[in-house]
Short mmCIF file of C-alpha atoms in Angstrom, two decimals:
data_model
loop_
_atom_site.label_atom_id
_atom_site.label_comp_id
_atom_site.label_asym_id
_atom_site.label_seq_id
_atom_site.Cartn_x
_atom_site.Cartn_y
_atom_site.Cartn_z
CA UNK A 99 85.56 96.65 103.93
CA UNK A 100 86.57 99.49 102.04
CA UNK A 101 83.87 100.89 99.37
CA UNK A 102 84.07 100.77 95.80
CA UNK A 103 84.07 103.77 93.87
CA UNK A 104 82.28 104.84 90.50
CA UNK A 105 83.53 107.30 88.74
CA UNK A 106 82.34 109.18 85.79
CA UNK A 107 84.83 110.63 82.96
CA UNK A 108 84.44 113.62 81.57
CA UNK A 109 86.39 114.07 78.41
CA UNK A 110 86.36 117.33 76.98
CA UNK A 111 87.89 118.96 73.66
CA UNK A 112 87.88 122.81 72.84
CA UNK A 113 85.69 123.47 75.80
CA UNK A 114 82.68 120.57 75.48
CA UNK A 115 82.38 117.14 76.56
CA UNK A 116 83.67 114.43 73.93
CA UNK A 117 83.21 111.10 73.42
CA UNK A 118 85.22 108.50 70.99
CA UNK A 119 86.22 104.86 70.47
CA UNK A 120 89.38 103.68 71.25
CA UNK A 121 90.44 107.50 71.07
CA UNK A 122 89.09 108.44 67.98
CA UNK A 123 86.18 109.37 65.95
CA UNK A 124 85.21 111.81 68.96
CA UNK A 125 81.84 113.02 68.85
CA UNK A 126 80.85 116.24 70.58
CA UNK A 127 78.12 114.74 73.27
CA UNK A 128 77.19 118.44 75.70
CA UNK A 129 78.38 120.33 77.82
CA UNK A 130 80.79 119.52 80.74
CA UNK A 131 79.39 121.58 83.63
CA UNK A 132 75.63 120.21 82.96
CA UNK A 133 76.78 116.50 82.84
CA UNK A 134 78.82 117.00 86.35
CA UNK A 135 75.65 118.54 87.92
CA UNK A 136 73.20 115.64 86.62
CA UNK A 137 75.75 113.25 87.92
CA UNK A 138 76.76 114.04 91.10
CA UNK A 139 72.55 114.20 91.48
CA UNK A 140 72.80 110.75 90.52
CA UNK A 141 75.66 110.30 93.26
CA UNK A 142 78.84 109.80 91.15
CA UNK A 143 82.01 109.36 94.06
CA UNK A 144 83.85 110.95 92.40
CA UNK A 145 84.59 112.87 88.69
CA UNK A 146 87.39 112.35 86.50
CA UNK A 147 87.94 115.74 83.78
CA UNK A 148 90.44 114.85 80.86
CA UNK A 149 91.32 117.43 78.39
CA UNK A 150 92.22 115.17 75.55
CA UNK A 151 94.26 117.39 73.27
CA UNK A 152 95.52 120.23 75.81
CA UNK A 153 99.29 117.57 75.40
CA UNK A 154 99.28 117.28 71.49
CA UNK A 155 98.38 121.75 71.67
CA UNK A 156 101.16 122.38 73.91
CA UNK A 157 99.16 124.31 76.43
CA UNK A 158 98.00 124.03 80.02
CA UNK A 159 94.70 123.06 81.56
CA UNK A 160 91.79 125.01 80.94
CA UNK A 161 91.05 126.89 84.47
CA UNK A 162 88.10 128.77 84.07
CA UNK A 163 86.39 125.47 82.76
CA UNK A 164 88.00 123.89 85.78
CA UNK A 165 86.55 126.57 88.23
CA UNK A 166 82.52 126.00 86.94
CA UNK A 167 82.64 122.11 87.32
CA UNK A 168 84.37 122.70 90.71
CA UNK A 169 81.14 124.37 91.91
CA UNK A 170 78.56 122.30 91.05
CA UNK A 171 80.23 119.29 92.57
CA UNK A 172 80.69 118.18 96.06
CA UNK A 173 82.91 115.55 96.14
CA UNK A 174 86.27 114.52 94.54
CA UNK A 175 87.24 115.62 91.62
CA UNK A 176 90.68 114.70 89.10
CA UNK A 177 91.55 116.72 86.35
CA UNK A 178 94.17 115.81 83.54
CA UNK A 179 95.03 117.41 80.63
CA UNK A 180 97.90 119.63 79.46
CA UNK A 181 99.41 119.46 83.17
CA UNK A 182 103.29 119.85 82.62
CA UNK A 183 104.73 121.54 85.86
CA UNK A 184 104.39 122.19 89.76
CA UNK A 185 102.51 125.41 88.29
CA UNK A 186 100.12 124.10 86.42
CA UNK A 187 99.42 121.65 89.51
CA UNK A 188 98.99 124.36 91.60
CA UNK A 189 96.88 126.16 89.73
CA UNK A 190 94.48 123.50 88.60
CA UNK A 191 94.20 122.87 92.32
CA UNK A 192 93.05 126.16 93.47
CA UNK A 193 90.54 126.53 90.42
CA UNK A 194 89.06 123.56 92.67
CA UNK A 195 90.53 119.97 91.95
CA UNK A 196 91.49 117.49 94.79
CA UNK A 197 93.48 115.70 91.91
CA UNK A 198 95.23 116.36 89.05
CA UNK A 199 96.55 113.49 86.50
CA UNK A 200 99.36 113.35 84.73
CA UNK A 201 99.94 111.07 81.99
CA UNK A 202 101.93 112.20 78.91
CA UNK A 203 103.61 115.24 81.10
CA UNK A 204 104.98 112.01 83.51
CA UNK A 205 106.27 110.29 80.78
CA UNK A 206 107.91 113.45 79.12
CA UNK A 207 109.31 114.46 82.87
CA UNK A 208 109.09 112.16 85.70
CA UNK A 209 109.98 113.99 88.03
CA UNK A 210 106.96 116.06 88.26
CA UNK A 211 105.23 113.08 90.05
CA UNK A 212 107.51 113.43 92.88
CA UNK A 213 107.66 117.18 93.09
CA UNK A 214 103.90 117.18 92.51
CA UNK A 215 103.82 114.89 95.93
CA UNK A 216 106.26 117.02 97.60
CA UNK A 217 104.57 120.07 97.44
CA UNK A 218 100.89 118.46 97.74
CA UNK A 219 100.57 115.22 99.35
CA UNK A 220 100.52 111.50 96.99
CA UNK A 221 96.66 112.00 97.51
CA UNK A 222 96.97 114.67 95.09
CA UNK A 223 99.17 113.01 92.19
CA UNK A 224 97.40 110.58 90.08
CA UNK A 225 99.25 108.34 87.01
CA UNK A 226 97.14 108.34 84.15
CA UNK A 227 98.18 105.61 82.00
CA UNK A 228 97.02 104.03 78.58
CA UNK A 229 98.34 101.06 77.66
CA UNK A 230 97.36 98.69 74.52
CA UNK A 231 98.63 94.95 74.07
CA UNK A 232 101.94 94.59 72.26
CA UNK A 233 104.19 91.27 72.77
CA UNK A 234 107.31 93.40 72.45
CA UNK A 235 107.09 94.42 75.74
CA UNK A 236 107.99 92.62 78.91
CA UNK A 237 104.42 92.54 80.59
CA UNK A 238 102.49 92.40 77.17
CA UNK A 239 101.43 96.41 77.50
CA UNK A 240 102.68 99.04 76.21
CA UNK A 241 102.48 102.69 77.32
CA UNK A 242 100.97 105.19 75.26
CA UNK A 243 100.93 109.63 75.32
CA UNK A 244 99.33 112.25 73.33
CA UNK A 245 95.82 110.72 73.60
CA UNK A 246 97.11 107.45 72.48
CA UNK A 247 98.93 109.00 69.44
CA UNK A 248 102.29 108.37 70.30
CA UNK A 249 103.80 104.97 71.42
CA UNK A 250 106.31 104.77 74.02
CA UNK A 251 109.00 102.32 74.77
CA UNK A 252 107.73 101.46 78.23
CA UNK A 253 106.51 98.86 79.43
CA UNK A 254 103.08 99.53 81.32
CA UNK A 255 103.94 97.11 84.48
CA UNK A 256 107.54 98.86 84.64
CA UNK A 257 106.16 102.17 84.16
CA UNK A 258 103.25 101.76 87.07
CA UNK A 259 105.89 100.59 89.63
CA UNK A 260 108.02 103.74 89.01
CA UNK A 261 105.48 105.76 89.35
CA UNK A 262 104.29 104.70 92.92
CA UNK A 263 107.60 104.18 93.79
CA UNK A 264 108.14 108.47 92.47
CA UNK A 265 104.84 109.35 94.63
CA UNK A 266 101.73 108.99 92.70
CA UNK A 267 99.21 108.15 94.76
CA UNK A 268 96.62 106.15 92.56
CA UNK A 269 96.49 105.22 89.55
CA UNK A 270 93.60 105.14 86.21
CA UNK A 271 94.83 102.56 83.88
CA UNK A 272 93.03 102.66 81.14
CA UNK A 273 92.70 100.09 77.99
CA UNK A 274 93.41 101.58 74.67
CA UNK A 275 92.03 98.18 73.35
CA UNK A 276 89.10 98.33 75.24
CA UNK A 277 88.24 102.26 75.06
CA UNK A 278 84.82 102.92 74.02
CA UNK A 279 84.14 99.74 73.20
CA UNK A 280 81.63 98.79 75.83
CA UNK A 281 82.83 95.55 75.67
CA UNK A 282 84.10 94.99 79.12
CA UNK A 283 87.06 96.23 80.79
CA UNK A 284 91.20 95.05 80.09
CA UNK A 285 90.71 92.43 83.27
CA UNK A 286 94.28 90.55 83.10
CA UNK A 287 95.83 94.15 82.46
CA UNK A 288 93.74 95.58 85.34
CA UNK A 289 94.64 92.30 87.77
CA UNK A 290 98.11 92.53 86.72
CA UNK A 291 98.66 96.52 88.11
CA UNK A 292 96.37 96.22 90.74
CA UNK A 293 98.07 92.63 92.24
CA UNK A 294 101.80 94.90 92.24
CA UNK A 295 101.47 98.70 93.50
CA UNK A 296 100.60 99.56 96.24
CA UNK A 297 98.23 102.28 95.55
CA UNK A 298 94.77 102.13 94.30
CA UNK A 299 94.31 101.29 90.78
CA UNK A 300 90.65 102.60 88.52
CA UNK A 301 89.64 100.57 85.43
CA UNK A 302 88.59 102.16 82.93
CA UNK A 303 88.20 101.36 79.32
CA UNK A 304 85.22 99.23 77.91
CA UNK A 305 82.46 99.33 80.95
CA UNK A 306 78.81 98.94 78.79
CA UNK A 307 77.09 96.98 81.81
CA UNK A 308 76.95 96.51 85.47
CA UNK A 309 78.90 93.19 85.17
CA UNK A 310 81.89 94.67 83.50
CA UNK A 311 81.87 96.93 86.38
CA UNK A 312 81.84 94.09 88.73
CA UNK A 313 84.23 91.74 87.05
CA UNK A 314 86.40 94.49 87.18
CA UNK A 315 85.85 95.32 91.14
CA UNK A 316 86.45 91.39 91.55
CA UNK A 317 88.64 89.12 89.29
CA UNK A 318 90.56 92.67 88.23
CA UNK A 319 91.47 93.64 91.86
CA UNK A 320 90.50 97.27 91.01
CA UNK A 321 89.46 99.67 93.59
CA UNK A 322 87.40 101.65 91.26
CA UNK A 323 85.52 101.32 87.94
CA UNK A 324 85.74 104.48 85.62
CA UNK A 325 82.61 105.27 82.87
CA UNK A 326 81.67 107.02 80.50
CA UNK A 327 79.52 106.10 77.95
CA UNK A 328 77.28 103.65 79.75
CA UNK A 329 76.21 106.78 81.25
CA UNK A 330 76.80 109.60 78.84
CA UNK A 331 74.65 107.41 76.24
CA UNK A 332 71.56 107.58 79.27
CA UNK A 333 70.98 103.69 78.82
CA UNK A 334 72.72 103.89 82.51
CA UNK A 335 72.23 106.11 85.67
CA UNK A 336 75.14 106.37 88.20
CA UNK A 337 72.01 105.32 90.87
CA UNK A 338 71.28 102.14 89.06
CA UNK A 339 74.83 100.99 88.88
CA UNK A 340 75.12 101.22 92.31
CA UNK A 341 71.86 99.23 92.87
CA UNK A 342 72.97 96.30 90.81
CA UNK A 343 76.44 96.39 92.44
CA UNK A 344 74.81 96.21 95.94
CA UNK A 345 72.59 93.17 94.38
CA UNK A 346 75.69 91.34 93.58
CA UNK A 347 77.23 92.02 97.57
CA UNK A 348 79.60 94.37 95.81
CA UNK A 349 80.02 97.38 98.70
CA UNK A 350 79.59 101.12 96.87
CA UNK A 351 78.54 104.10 98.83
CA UNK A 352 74.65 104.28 98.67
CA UNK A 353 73.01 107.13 97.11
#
């Protein structure tokens, strides 16, 4: 059986590590190259880096930032953020990501997910997505850019399909609803993605306990479960996660 992941999020404004609740009030919480190092000591899978505002600024992803994370972790490692063409992915690649999300920059030009897999594999492309609940739309999601600033008229079931079927090769799908909340993750949102691409599909949004985690590794079909302030607030190690997800015959990578 194929492994769970956990995977820490790093947001990060003007150059240090952020953290907000249902994208705002953002609170400045340390610095992004310690809080990589402590937790891939704790044995994070994997690291997700968002710029929040790098879209709204109109500018690209911050490199040299990039570059010092890259080298204090060992394993895989996404940023998003401000990514808007095959440039930008190739550059945020060779400061040292495996992945590099695109969310309001897919939106704005979809065909970046398909160059972006041309050029460097599905592997590489990843859909960031935030949705919130809205009956307009078909599915009962919709999509969201700019942080979660700007609503969109797509509709987040319709908008995941297309974007496997352009070449992204996973997908974080995360709950503006839910975001910060630690209240427990979007599940029928999660399910719904999850049960109709074909590609791996991270939660994230709402995680405050190890059972969120695991309802969302179970009832919400996810492959992963991304967090952030379970962690970031200390009440939570990445190590103790794991431990209570083994407990409940939930299979993660052992420290």
């Amino acid at each position: 059986m194929l492994k769970k992941r956990i995977i820490v999020c790093l947001d990060v404004k003007d150059g240090r590590t952020t953290k907000g609740v249902k994208f705002q009030n953002n609170i400045d919480i340390g610095d992004p190259v310690e809080m990589a190092r402590e937790y891939y000591k704790q044995g994070v899978d994997e690291l997700v880096f968002y710029d929040i505002i790098a879209s709204a600024r109109g500018r690209g992803p911050i490199l040299d930032l990039i570059s010092k994370v890259a080298s204090e972790v060992f394993i895989p490692f996404c940023v998003g953020g401000g990514i808007g063409t095959v440039e930008d992915i190739r550059s945020t690649i060779l400061a040292g990501a495996e992945k590099v999300s695109l969310n309001s920059q897919a939106v704005k030009n979809p065909s970046l997910i398909t160059e972006g897999a041309k050029i460097f594999g599905s592997q590489s492309i990843v859909l960031g997505m935030d949705a919130a609940k809205d009956n307009e739309m078909p599915c009962g999601y919709r999509v969201y850019i700019n942080g979660g600033r700007v609503k969109t008229e797509l509709d987040a079931l319709d908008w995941a399909k297309k974007a496997v079927q352009l070449g992204a090769g996973e997908i974080v799908l995360n709950s503006i609803d839910a975001d910060g909340t630690k209240d427990g993750y979007e599940i029928n949102l999660t399910r719904m993605i999850a049960e109709n691409v074909t590609v791996p599909v991270i939660a994230s949004g709402g995680g405050g306990k190890t059972e969120h985690l695991a309802e969302a590794l179970t009832t919400g079909k996810a492959d992963a479960a991304l967090i952030a302030t379970m962690v970031h607030s200390g009440q939570y190690t990445v190590s103790r996660i794991k431990e209570e997800l083994l407990q409940k015959d939930i299979p993660v990578r052992k420290i």
